[in-house]
Amino acid sequence: MTKTDDKVMIQVKDLKKSFGDNEVLKGIDGTVKSGQVICVIGPSGSGKSTFLRCLNLLENPTSGEVLFDGKDMTKLTHSEIAGLGARMGMVFQNFNLFPNMTVLENLKLSPKKVKHLSDEDATKISLDLLDRVGLKNKADVYPSSLSGGQAQRVAMARALAMNPEVMLFDEPTSALDPEMVGEVLSVMQELANEGMTMVVVTHEMGFAKKVADQVWFMADGYIQEKSDPETMFENPQTERAQDFINKIITD
Amino acid sequence: MKVNVQNTSMLHYWKYFADGLKYTLIISIVGSIIGIILGVLLALMRISKFKPFSWFSISYTEVVRGTPMMVQVLLVYFGLGVLVNIPALTAGIIAVSLNSGAYVSEIIRGGIASVDKGQSEAAKSLGLSKKDAMVSVILPQAFKNIWPALGNEFITIIKESSIVSIIGVTDIVYELNIVRADTYRGVSPIVVAMVMYFVLSFTLTRVLNYFERKMNHD
Ligand SMILES: Nc1ncnc2c1ncn2[C@@H]1O[C@H](COP(=O)(O)OP(=O)(O)O)[C@@H](O)[C@H]1O
Ligand SMILES: [Mg+2]
């Protein structure tokens, strides 16, 4: 578990999101403090991805508020939202590396275009980050030649190149072969240990147990329960969560 | 009694065919280049949030695709002819460009749509502007996806541009008719023209395939 100070990083108030008639989020409330690691678990289709995507406005919430550093993001202008990319990083299930660029170019693109760093500075930052995820030797290859685990580590490095204050992870290990899950989780754990604020949607209960400060259980469009990992996995307080945890354990 | 002493071998007429080749190439190359520029503009207008742009692009494309190229060539030549006196070659180039612009824009639009949605989401999550995402991430991938379709369009232009002979542009087909009239030989000039078109398209196909392979590093 990581140390957290009391600064509120993200506050979500009565967040709702519908796609047409399909109300996916029916009223989400939650607070993420600086340095906290929140793991979001729940059955598939319960709106975990939608919730995460509402945090960095890849989806526009139907109603409610998402306060980031005190500002209501749902009321930002387009250019302010773009500026957000510098402050909230996201890691996707399918990596979404840019296949038309080398690994190094993937990392350098945003620091150069958004932060207007020189090529030299961007290269230095990028190589340091690749080193950190153990992939400096892959700087000049194209993403298609990477394994899934390597691709996801590059994707993390790419997000970190913008020096974000919060990292969002949407099932970062779900598309990986089992033997590659570990290398990705260990980079995430390192990140958590360094004090990064993280919101992680995951099915990796081992990771959640070890790293999370709080586990949020989502089902039916609500966060049904927020507990510390021990309570959530050993002694869940709600029936919905009990069913879910029992099911995973028996699987 | 007069004997036909004229040399009617096709070799003797090579200059006619060479001249025709020149104009076919001019029209095809200039038409393709303007067509691509026009196509990119129309595709961007089509996906623009500014509705009049989008409507214009849709209507333009539909009209061009829904009418025969021959009629379009006639309209440009005689229609513009009412306002200004333009040479047949210019009219031909304008008509071919306007026509291929519509087809190319559809190809490019399809190419943009074929790029995985995750790509623009990743770009957005990294803070890239729409323009930067388009230029650095989406269009390069779209272009790679549409390369074969674009190549097809170039080949279509070479072949279909033969229609401009009806307004008097002296391309391969125009020259073929002259040689036929001159030699009273009905078939040989046609075969020569056919071989010329085939060699052109075949060569272009090879060249395009070469570039396609080169682009496939990823
Ligand atoms: N872009 C979208 N358009 C329409 N429906 C969507 C869209 N994204 C998600 N949904 C729907 O929202 C529900 C929740 O999806 P999601 O947030 O991906 O769940 P989870 O990540 O928990 O599996 C699903 O029923 C899904 O079909
Ligand atoms: Mg999901």
Short mmCIF file of C-alpha atoms and ligand atoms in Angstrom, two decimals:
data_model
loop_
_atom_site.label_atom_id
_atom_site.label_comp_id
_atom_site.label_asym_id
_atom_site.label_seq_id
_atom_site.Cartn_x
_atom_site.Cartn_y
_atom_site.Cartn_z
CA MET A 1 0.00 0.00 0.00
CA THR A 2 1.21 3.47 -0.83
CA LYS A 3 1.31 6.63 1.17
CA THR A 4 -1.32 9.13 0.20
CA ASP A 5 -1.62 12.73 1.18
CA ASP A 6 -5.04 14.20 1.50
CA LYS A 7 -5.13 16.22 -1.68
CA VAL A 8 -8.18 15.27 -3.71
CA MET A 9 -7.18 14.56 -7.29
CA ILE A 10 -10.41 13.43 -8.91
CA GLN A 11 -13.88 13.81 -7.53
CA VAL A 12 -16.85 12.27 -9.28
CA LYS A 13 -20.35 13.44 -8.39
CA ASP A 14 -23.51 11.69 -9.52
CA LEU A 15 -21.98 10.77 -12.85
CA LYS A 16 -24.46 9.39 -15.38
CA LYS A 17 -23.88 8.13 -18.90
CA SER A 18 -26.35 6.75 -21.40
CA PHE A 19 -25.85 5.42 -24.89
CA GLY A 20 -29.25 6.04 -26.48
CA ASP A 21 -31.75 4.28 -24.22
CA ASN A 22 -29.05 2.26 -22.53
CA GLU A 23 -28.22 3.90 -19.20
CA VAL A 24 -24.80 2.47 -18.42
CA LEU A 25 -23.77 4.66 -15.48
CA LYS A 26 -26.68 5.49 -13.20
CA GLY A 27 -25.01 7.73 -10.65
CA ILE A 28 -21.38 7.24 -9.71
CA ASP A 29 -19.75 9.01 -6.79
CA GLY A 30 -16.15 8.66 -5.77
CA THR A 31 -12.99 10.39 -4.72
CA VAL A 32 -9.45 9.64 -5.78
CA LYS A 33 -6.75 11.21 -3.65
CA SER A 34 -3.27 12.07 -4.75
CA GLY A 35 -1.03 9.00 -4.65
CA GLN A 36 -3.91 6.57 -4.26
CA VAL A 37 -4.29 3.41 -6.29
CA ILE A 38 -7.92 2.53 -6.95
CA CYS A 39 -8.76 -0.80 -8.54
CA VAL A 40 -12.16 -1.08 -10.19
CA ILE A 41 -13.59 -4.58 -10.49
CA GLY A 42 -16.94 -5.92 -11.62
CA PRO A 43 -18.65 -8.13 -14.16
CA SER A 44 -18.09 -7.45 -17.84
CA GLY A 45 -20.57 -4.97 -19.28
CA SER A 46 -21.07 -3.25 -15.95
CA GLY A 47 -19.67 0.05 -17.24
CA LYS A 48 -16.10 -0.03 -15.91
CA SER A 49 -14.56 1.13 -19.19
CA THR A 50 -17.25 3.74 -19.67
CA PHE A 51 -16.55 5.10 -16.19
CA LEU A 52 -12.83 5.32 -16.87
CA ARG A 53 -13.41 6.96 -20.26
CA CYS A 54 -15.65 9.55 -18.66
CA LEU A 55 -12.76 10.51 -16.36
CA ASN A 56 -10.61 11.74 -19.25
CA LEU A 57 -13.56 12.68 -21.44
CA LEU A 58 -13.11 10.07 -24.14
CA GLU A 59 -16.82 9.80 -23.43
CA ASN A 60 -18.94 12.82 -22.62
CA PRO A 61 -20.92 12.23 -19.43
CA THR A 62 -24.67 12.64 -19.82
CA SER A 63 -24.86 14.42 -16.47
CA GLY A 64 -22.96 14.85 -13.25
CA GLU A 65 -19.56 16.27 -12.49
CA VAL A 66 -15.99 15.10 -12.86
CA LEU A 67 -13.73 17.41 -10.88
CA PHE A 68 -10.07 17.14 -11.72
CA ASP A 69 -7.88 19.22 -9.45
CA GLY A 70 -11.02 21.14 -8.50
CA LYS A 71 -12.13 21.97 -12.04
CA ASP A 72 -15.30 20.48 -13.53
CA MET A 73 -14.03 18.78 -16.64
CA THR A 74 -17.45 18.38 -18.18
CA LYS A 75 -17.53 22.15 -18.58
CA LEU A 76 -14.12 22.57 -20.18
CA THR A 77 -13.64 23.98 -23.66
CA HIS A 78 -12.13 21.85 -26.39
CA SER A 79 -8.65 23.26 -26.04
CA GLU A 80 -8.72 22.81 -22.28
CA ILE A 81 -9.68 19.17 -22.75
CA ALA A 82 -6.75 18.74 -25.11
CA GLY A 83 -4.47 20.16 -22.42
CA LEU A 84 -5.72 17.39 -20.16
CA GLY A 85 -3.80 14.83 -22.14
CA ALA A 86 -0.74 16.24 -20.53
CA ARG A 87 -2.09 15.56 -17.05
CA MET A 88 -3.99 12.27 -17.30
CA GLY A 89 -2.42 9.31 -19.04
CA MET A 90 -4.35 6.30 -20.25
CA VAL A 91 -3.33 2.74 -20.98
CA PHE A 92 -5.70 0.70 -23.13
CA GLN A 93 -6.46 -2.98 -23.27
CA ASN A 94 -5.28 -3.15 -26.89
CA PHE A 95 -2.21 -0.93 -26.40
CA ASN A 96 -3.17 1.35 -29.31
CA LEU A 97 0.42 2.02 -30.25
CA PHE A 98 0.78 3.92 -33.51
CA PRO A 99 1.86 1.25 -36.04
CA ASN A 100 3.18 3.80 -38.54
CA MET A 101 5.95 4.93 -36.18
CA THR A 102 8.85 3.31 -34.39
CA VAL A 103 8.64 2.77 -30.64
CA LEU A 104 10.76 5.86 -29.98
CA GLU A 105 8.62 7.98 -32.31
CA ASN A 106 5.52 6.75 -30.49
CA LEU A 107 6.92 8.14 -27.25
CA LYS A 108 8.27 11.40 -28.69
CA LEU A 109 5.18 12.45 -30.63
CA SER A 110 3.16 14.05 -27.84
CA PRO A 111 5.98 15.71 -25.91
CA LYS A 112 7.01 17.36 -29.17
CA LYS A 113 3.59 18.27 -30.54
CA VAL A 114 1.81 19.16 -27.31
CA LYS A 115 4.59 20.34 -25.00
CA HIS A 116 6.76 21.63 -27.85
CA LEU A 117 9.89 19.96 -26.51
CA SER A 118 12.94 19.90 -28.75
CA ASP A 119 13.66 16.62 -30.50
CA GLU A 120 16.72 16.22 -28.31
CA ASP A 121 14.81 16.64 -25.04
CA ALA A 122 11.94 14.44 -26.20
CA THR A 123 14.41 11.73 -27.23
CA LYS A 124 16.16 11.85 -23.88
CA ILE A 125 12.93 11.61 -21.88
CA SER A 126 11.69 8.81 -24.12
CA LEU A 127 14.85 6.73 -23.93
CA ASP A 128 14.93 7.09 -20.14
CA LEU A 129 11.36 5.83 -19.94
CA LEU A 130 12.05 2.94 -22.31
CA ASP A 131 14.97 2.05 -20.13
CA ARG A 132 12.71 2.12 -17.11
CA VAL A 133 10.29 -0.38 -18.65
CA GLY A 134 13.25 -2.47 -19.83
CA LEU A 135 12.85 -1.85 -23.54
CA LYS A 136 15.55 0.61 -24.52
CA ASN A 137 16.82 -1.91 -27.07
CA LYS A 138 13.46 -1.74 -28.87
CA ALA A 139 13.55 2.02 -29.48
CA ASP A 140 13.95 1.75 -33.24
CA VAL A 141 11.66 -1.15 -34.05
CA TYR A 142 8.05 -0.88 -35.21
CA PRO A 143 5.28 -1.92 -32.78
CA SER A 144 4.24 -4.90 -34.92
CA SER A 145 7.43 -6.71 -33.96
CA LEU A 146 6.75 -6.43 -30.22
CA SER A 147 5.15 -9.09 -28.05
CA GLY A 148 1.94 -8.10 -26.26
CA GLY A 149 3.74 -7.58 -22.99
CA GLN A 150 6.37 -5.41 -24.62
CA ALA A 151 3.73 -3.41 -26.48
CA GLN A 152 1.88 -2.70 -23.25
CA ARG A 153 5.06 -1.60 -21.51
CA VAL A 154 5.79 0.74 -24.42
CA ALA A 155 2.23 2.06 -24.16
CA MET A 156 2.82 2.83 -20.48
CA ALA A 157 6.10 4.55 -21.26
CA ARG A 158 4.34 6.58 -23.97
CA ALA A 159 1.71 7.79 -21.51
CA LEU A 160 4.39 8.54 -18.92
CA ALA A 161 6.35 10.63 -21.43
CA MET A 162 3.76 13.36 -20.90
CA ASN A 163 4.57 13.29 -17.19
CA PRO A 164 0.94 12.82 -16.13
CA GLU A 165 -0.43 13.31 -12.61
CA VAL A 166 -2.88 10.43 -12.92
CA MET A 167 -2.70 7.19 -14.86
CA LEU A 168 -5.84 5.37 -16.00
CA PHE A 169 -5.59 1.69 -16.91
CA ASP A 170 -8.38 -0.16 -18.72
CA GLU A 171 -7.73 -3.88 -18.28
CA PRO A 172 -4.10 -3.50 -19.29
CA THR A 173 -3.37 -7.23 -19.10
CA SER A 174 -6.58 -8.70 -20.54
CA ALA A 175 -5.27 -8.96 -24.09
CA LEU A 176 -2.00 -10.59 -23.04
CA ASP A 177 -0.84 -14.18 -23.05
CA PRO A 178 -0.67 -15.36 -19.43
CA GLU A 179 3.12 -15.52 -19.36
CA MET A 180 3.31 -11.81 -20.19
CA VAL A 181 0.95 -10.53 -17.54
CA GLY A 182 3.63 -10.44 -14.88
CA GLU A 183 6.01 -8.08 -16.67
CA VAL A 184 3.24 -5.52 -17.15
CA LEU A 185 1.94 -5.78 -13.61
CA SER A 186 5.42 -5.34 -12.17
CA VAL A 187 5.89 -2.06 -14.05
CA MET A 188 2.51 -0.93 -12.72
CA GLN A 189 3.46 -1.90 -9.21
CA GLU A 190 6.71 0.06 -9.48
CA LEU A 191 4.73 3.05 -10.65
CA ALA A 192 2.41 2.72 -7.67
CA ASN A 193 5.34 2.46 -5.30
CA GLU A 194 6.71 5.70 -6.70
CA GLY A 195 3.50 7.41 -5.66
CA MET A 196 1.64 7.68 -8.97
CA THR A 197 -2.10 8.21 -8.64
CA MET A 198 -3.74 5.34 -10.49
CA VAL A 199 -7.22 4.14 -11.40
CA VAL A 200 -7.00 0.57 -12.64
CA VAL A 201 -9.82 -1.48 -14.12
CA THR A 202 -8.61 -5.05 -13.78
CA HIS A 203 -9.45 -8.71 -13.40
CA GLU A 204 -6.09 -9.37 -11.74
CA MET A 205 -7.29 -9.87 -8.19
CA GLY A 206 -3.77 -10.65 -6.99
CA PHE A 207 -2.61 -7.26 -8.18
CA ALA A 208 -5.60 -5.51 -6.63
CA LYS A 209 -4.96 -7.22 -3.30
CA LYS A 210 -1.31 -6.28 -3.27
CA VAL A 211 -1.32 -2.77 -4.72
CA ALA A 212 -4.72 -1.15 -4.31
CA ASP A 213 -5.51 1.30 -1.53
CA GLN A 214 -9.17 0.84 -2.29
CA VAL A 215 -11.18 -1.53 -4.43
CA TRP A 216 -14.38 -0.34 -6.04
CA PHE A 217 -16.89 -2.95 -7.08
CA MET A 218 -19.14 -1.91 -9.96
CA ALA A 219 -22.35 -3.57 -11.08
CA ASP A 220 -25.60 -2.49 -12.68
CA GLY A 221 -24.41 1.05 -13.30
CA TYR A 222 -23.45 1.82 -9.70
CA ILE A 223 -20.41 1.43 -7.52
CA GLN A 224 -21.90 -1.10 -5.14
CA GLU A 225 -19.08 -1.20 -2.66
CA LYS A 226 -15.84 0.59 -1.87
CA SER A 227 -13.59 -1.31 0.51
CA ASP A 228 -9.96 -1.82 1.31
CA PRO A 229 -8.64 -4.87 -0.56
CA GLU A 230 -8.69 -7.16 2.44
CA THR A 231 -12.33 -6.48 3.21
CA MET A 232 -13.33 -6.68 -0.46
CA PHE A 233 -11.73 -10.05 -1.06
CA GLU A 234 -12.07 -11.73 2.35
CA ASN A 235 -15.25 -10.27 3.70
CA PRO A 236 -17.25 -8.25 1.16
CA GLN A 237 -19.98 -6.15 2.75
CA THR A 238 -22.61 -6.34 -0.01
CA GLU A 239 -24.34 -9.37 -1.40
CA ARG A 240 -23.59 -8.37 -5.01
CA ALA A 241 -19.88 -8.21 -4.25
CA GLN A 242 -19.99 -11.50 -2.32
CA ASP A 243 -21.51 -13.28 -5.33
CA PHE A 244 -18.93 -11.76 -7.65
CA ILE A 245 -15.93 -12.57 -5.45
CA ASN A 246 -17.17 -16.13 -4.85
CA LYS A 247 -17.57 -16.65 -8.56
CA ILE A 248 -14.01 -15.57 -9.34
CA ILE A 249 -12.59 -17.70 -6.56
CA THR A 250 -14.41 -20.81 -7.75
CA ASP A 251 -13.38 -20.12 -11.36
CA MET B 1 -4.40 3.23 -112.78
CA LYS B 2 -3.33 4.36 -109.38
CA VAL B 3 -1.75 1.82 -107.09
CA ASN B 4 -1.71 2.27 -103.41
CA VAL B 5 1.98 2.73 -102.80
CA GLN B 6 1.53 4.15 -99.35
CA ASN B 7 3.25 2.27 -96.59
CA THR B 8 0.45 1.17 -94.30
CA SER B 9 2.55 -0.71 -91.77
CA MET B 10 1.88 0.37 -88.22
CA LEU B 11 5.58 1.10 -87.72
CA HIS B 12 5.31 3.79 -90.33
CA TYR B 13 2.72 5.55 -88.14
CA TRP B 14 4.65 5.35 -84.86
CA LYS B 15 4.76 9.12 -84.63
CA TYR B 16 0.98 9.31 -84.47
CA PHE B 17 0.87 6.81 -81.68
CA ALA B 18 3.75 8.48 -79.85
CA ASP B 19 1.86 11.74 -80.03
CA GLY B 20 -1.27 10.07 -78.70
CA LEU B 21 0.71 8.50 -75.88
CA LYS B 22 2.03 11.92 -74.92
CA TYR B 23 -1.44 13.38 -74.51
CA THR B 24 -2.82 10.33 -72.74
CA LEU B 25 0.05 10.59 -70.26
CA ILE B 26 -0.36 14.34 -69.77
CA ILE B 27 -4.06 14.00 -69.07
CA SER B 28 -3.64 10.99 -66.79
CA ILE B 29 -0.76 12.35 -64.74
CA VAL B 30 -2.05 15.90 -64.32
CA GLY B 31 -5.58 14.56 -63.76
CA SER B 32 -4.37 12.15 -61.04
CA ILE B 33 -2.40 14.80 -59.19
CA ILE B 34 -5.21 17.35 -59.18
CA GLY B 35 -7.61 14.50 -58.43
CA ILE B 36 -5.72 13.58 -55.25
CA ILE B 37 -5.58 17.17 -54.03
CA LEU B 38 -9.27 17.58 -54.76
CA GLY B 39 -10.00 14.20 -53.19
CA VAL B 40 -8.26 15.06 -49.90
CA LEU B 41 -10.11 18.39 -49.76
CA LEU B 42 -13.47 16.78 -50.48
CA ALA B 43 -12.83 14.03 -47.90
CA LEU B 44 -11.93 16.56 -45.20
CA MET B 45 -14.99 18.63 -46.12
CA ARG B 46 -17.08 15.50 -45.87
CA ILE B 47 -16.01 14.76 -42.29
CA SER B 48 -16.04 18.44 -41.31
CA LYS B 49 -18.38 19.57 -38.55
CA PHE B 50 -19.37 22.54 -40.72
CA LYS B 51 -22.48 21.13 -42.41
CA PRO B 52 -22.46 23.11 -45.70
CA PHE B 53 -18.98 21.67 -46.44
CA SER B 54 -20.21 18.20 -45.76
CA TRP B 55 -23.35 18.66 -47.89
CA PHE B 56 -21.37 20.10 -50.77
CA SER B 57 -18.93 17.22 -50.70
CA ILE B 58 -21.71 14.61 -50.60
CA SER B 59 -23.70 16.19 -53.46
CA TYR B 60 -20.64 16.72 -55.59
CA THR B 61 -19.50 13.13 -55.19
CA GLU B 62 -22.97 11.73 -55.85
CA VAL B 63 -23.43 13.76 -59.05
CA VAL B 64 -20.03 12.77 -60.43
CA ARG B 65 -20.55 9.11 -59.59
CA GLY B 66 -24.08 9.13 -60.94
CA THR B 67 -23.33 10.49 -64.40
CA PRO B 68 -21.25 9.14 -67.29
CA MET B 69 -17.78 10.55 -67.71
CA MET B 70 -18.52 11.22 -71.38
CA VAL B 71 -21.31 13.60 -70.44
CA GLN B 72 -19.05 15.28 -67.87
CA VAL B 73 -16.37 15.82 -70.50
CA LEU B 74 -18.90 17.32 -72.91
CA LEU B 75 -20.33 19.56 -70.19
CA VAL B 76 -16.92 20.90 -69.20
CA TYR B 77 -15.88 21.51 -72.82
CA PHE B 78 -19.05 23.07 -74.15
CA GLY B 79 -20.28 24.45 -70.83
CA LEU B 80 -17.07 26.27 -70.06
CA GLY B 81 -16.85 27.07 -73.77
CA VAL B 82 -19.86 29.32 -73.37
CA LEU B 83 -17.96 31.47 -70.89
CA VAL B 84 -14.37 31.23 -72.04
CA ASN B 85 -12.70 29.68 -75.01
CA ILE B 86 -10.62 26.85 -73.61
CA PRO B 87 -8.50 24.39 -75.57
CA ALA B 88 -9.73 20.81 -75.70
CA LEU B 89 -6.71 19.59 -73.74
CA THR B 90 -7.43 21.95 -70.84
CA ALA B 91 -11.08 20.96 -70.84
CA GLY B 92 -10.05 17.31 -70.85
CA ILE B 93 -7.71 17.76 -67.91
CA ILE B 94 -10.34 19.67 -65.94
CA ALA B 95 -12.97 17.03 -66.60
CA VAL B 96 -10.70 14.13 -65.67
CA SER B 97 -9.54 15.92 -62.49
CA LEU B 98 -13.07 16.77 -61.38
CA ASN B 99 -14.12 13.21 -62.01
CA SER B 100 -11.25 11.51 -60.24
CA GLY B 101 -11.45 13.95 -57.30
CA ALA B 102 -14.87 12.53 -56.47
CA TYR B 103 -13.71 8.92 -56.59
CA VAL B 104 -10.49 9.64 -54.71
CA SER B 105 -12.42 11.42 -51.95
CA GLU B 106 -14.56 8.34 -51.43
CA ILE B 107 -11.44 6.19 -51.26
CA ILE B 108 -9.78 8.50 -48.73
CA ARG B 109 -12.91 8.72 -46.62
CA GLY B 110 -13.04 4.93 -46.51
CA GLY B 111 -9.36 4.87 -45.59
CA ILE B 112 -9.88 7.24 -42.68
CA ALA B 113 -12.83 5.16 -41.46
CA SER B 114 -10.75 1.99 -41.71
CA VAL B 115 -8.25 3.20 -39.13
CA ASP B 116 -9.03 1.64 -35.75
CA LYS B 117 -10.95 3.98 -33.45
CA GLY B 118 -8.42 3.19 -30.71
CA GLN B 119 -5.83 5.16 -32.66
CA SER B 120 -7.62 8.48 -32.43
CA GLU B 121 -8.56 7.74 -28.81
CA ALA B 122 -4.94 7.08 -27.92
CA ALA B 123 -3.97 10.29 -29.72
CA LYS B 124 -6.61 12.21 -27.80
CA SER B 125 -5.60 10.69 -24.47
CA LEU B 126 -2.07 11.90 -25.14
CA GLY B 127 -3.34 15.44 -25.61
CA LEU B 128 -2.79 15.63 -29.36
CA SER B 129 -5.00 18.09 -31.20
CA LYS B 130 -7.40 16.80 -33.88
CA LYS B 131 -5.15 18.21 -36.57
CA ASP B 132 -1.98 16.61 -35.20
CA ALA B 133 -3.78 13.29 -34.75
CA MET B 134 -5.00 13.46 -38.36
CA VAL B 135 -1.62 14.39 -39.84
CA SER B 136 0.68 12.20 -37.72
CA VAL B 137 -1.47 9.19 -36.88
CA ILE B 138 -4.64 8.78 -38.96
CA LEU B 139 -3.76 9.88 -42.50
CA PRO B 140 -0.47 7.93 -42.73
CA GLN B 141 -2.35 4.75 -41.78
CA ALA B 142 -5.31 5.59 -43.99
CA PHE B 143 -2.99 6.18 -46.92
CA LYS B 144 -1.36 2.82 -46.44
CA ASN B 145 -4.76 1.09 -46.30
CA ILE B 146 -6.02 2.77 -49.46
CA TRP B 147 -2.90 2.44 -51.56
CA PRO B 148 -4.30 -0.50 -53.61
CA ALA B 149 -7.62 1.28 -54.20
CA LEU B 150 -5.81 4.47 -55.14
CA GLY B 151 -3.66 2.52 -57.58
CA ASN B 152 -6.81 1.12 -59.17
CA GLU B 153 -8.12 4.64 -59.56
CA PHE B 154 -4.93 5.74 -61.38
CA ILE B 155 -5.28 2.82 -63.77
CA THR B 156 -8.93 3.65 -64.31
CA ILE B 157 -7.92 7.21 -65.16
CA ILE B 158 -5.45 6.02 -67.82
CA LYS B 159 -8.11 3.87 -69.44
CA GLU B 160 -11.17 6.09 -69.02
CA SER B 161 -9.35 9.25 -70.06
CA SER B 162 -9.66 7.87 -73.60
CA ILE B 163 -13.12 9.44 -73.60
CA VAL B 164 -11.57 12.91 -74.07
CA SER B 165 -10.92 12.03 -77.72
CA ILE B 166 -14.54 12.97 -78.42
CA ILE B 167 -13.80 16.63 -77.82
CA GLY B 168 -10.70 16.44 -79.99
CA VAL B 169 -7.90 15.86 -77.54
CA THR B 170 -5.31 14.00 -79.58
CA ASP B 171 -4.76 11.09 -77.20
CA ILE B 172 -4.15 7.45 -78.14
CA VAL B 173 -7.74 6.77 -79.18
CA TYR B 174 -7.92 9.93 -81.28
CA GLU B 175 -4.72 8.98 -83.12
CA LEU B 176 -5.93 5.45 -83.57
CA ASN B 177 -8.91 6.76 -85.51
CA ILE B 178 -6.71 8.93 -87.66
CA VAL B 179 -4.44 6.02 -88.52
CA ARG B 180 -7.45 3.84 -89.30
CA ALA B 181 -8.82 6.43 -91.70
CA ASP B 182 -5.45 6.93 -93.29
CA THR B 183 -4.58 3.29 -93.84
CA TYR B 184 -8.00 1.75 -94.40
CA ARG B 185 -6.83 -0.91 -91.99
CA GLY B 186 -9.61 -1.61 -89.58
CA VAL B 187 -8.01 -3.73 -86.91
CA SER B 188 -4.24 -3.22 -86.61
CA PRO B 189 -4.39 0.33 -85.18
CA ILE B 190 -6.84 -0.87 -82.57
CA VAL B 191 -4.51 -3.66 -81.55
CA VAL B 192 -1.62 -1.22 -81.31
CA ALA B 193 -3.67 1.10 -79.07
CA MET B 194 -4.76 -1.80 -76.95
CA VAL B 195 -1.20 -2.99 -76.43
CA MET B 196 -0.17 0.55 -75.51
CA TYR B 197 -2.90 0.86 -72.88
CA PHE B 198 -2.08 -2.56 -71.53
CA VAL B 199 1.63 -1.83 -71.21
CA LEU B 200 0.82 1.44 -69.43
CA SER B 201 -1.52 -0.12 -66.88
CA PHE B 202 0.63 -3.18 -66.40
CA THR B 203 3.75 -1.12 -65.73
CA LEU B 204 1.88 1.14 -63.35
CA THR B 205 0.51 -1.89 -61.48
CA ARG B 206 4.04 -3.24 -60.99
CA VAL B 207 5.33 0.12 -59.78
CA LEU B 208 2.44 0.50 -57.33
CA ASN B 209 2.96 -3.03 -56.02
CA TYR B 210 6.59 -2.21 -55.42
CA PHE B 211 5.67 0.80 -53.30
CA GLU B 212 3.01 -1.18 -51.48
CA ARG B 213 5.61 -3.73 -50.44
CA LYS B 214 7.96 -0.97 -49.36
CA MET B 215 5.27 0.56 -47.17
CA ASN B 216 4.56 -2.74 -45.45
CA HIS B 217 7.28 -2.50 -42.86
CA ASP B 218 4.69 -2.59 -40.12
N1 LIG C 1 -19.71 3.64 -27.56
C1 LIG C 1 -20.75 2.91 -27.10
N2 LIG C 1 -21.95 2.95 -27.72
C2 LIG C 1 -22.99 2.23 -27.27
N3 LIG C 1 -22.95 1.43 -26.21
C3 LIG C 1 -21.80 1.34 -25.52
C4 LIG C 1 -20.64 2.07 -25.94
N4 LIG C 1 -19.63 1.80 -25.08
C5 LIG C 1 -20.15 0.93 -24.18
N5 LIG C 1 -21.43 0.65 -24.44
C6 LIG C 1 -22.30 -0.22 -23.65
O1 LIG C 1 -22.13 0.12 -22.29
C7 LIG C 1 -22.18 -1.03 -21.48
C8 LIG C 1 -20.98 -1.06 -20.57
O2 LIG C 1 -19.81 -1.20 -21.36
P1 LIG C 1 -18.36 -1.09 -20.73
O3 LIG C 1 -18.20 0.21 -20.06
O4 LIG C 1 -17.40 -1.40 -21.82
O5 LIG C 1 -18.36 -2.25 -19.64
P2 LIG C 1 -17.12 -3.01 -18.97
O6 LIG C 1 -15.88 -2.24 -19.28
O7 LIG C 1 -17.46 -3.03 -17.51
O8 LIG C 1 -17.12 -4.38 -19.54
C9 LIG C 1 -22.26 -2.21 -22.42
O9 LIG C 1 -23.61 -2.65 -22.44
C10 LIG C 1 -21.88 -1.67 -23.76
O10 LIG C 1 -22.58 -2.32 -24.78
MG MG C 2 -14.18 -2.81 -20.39
#
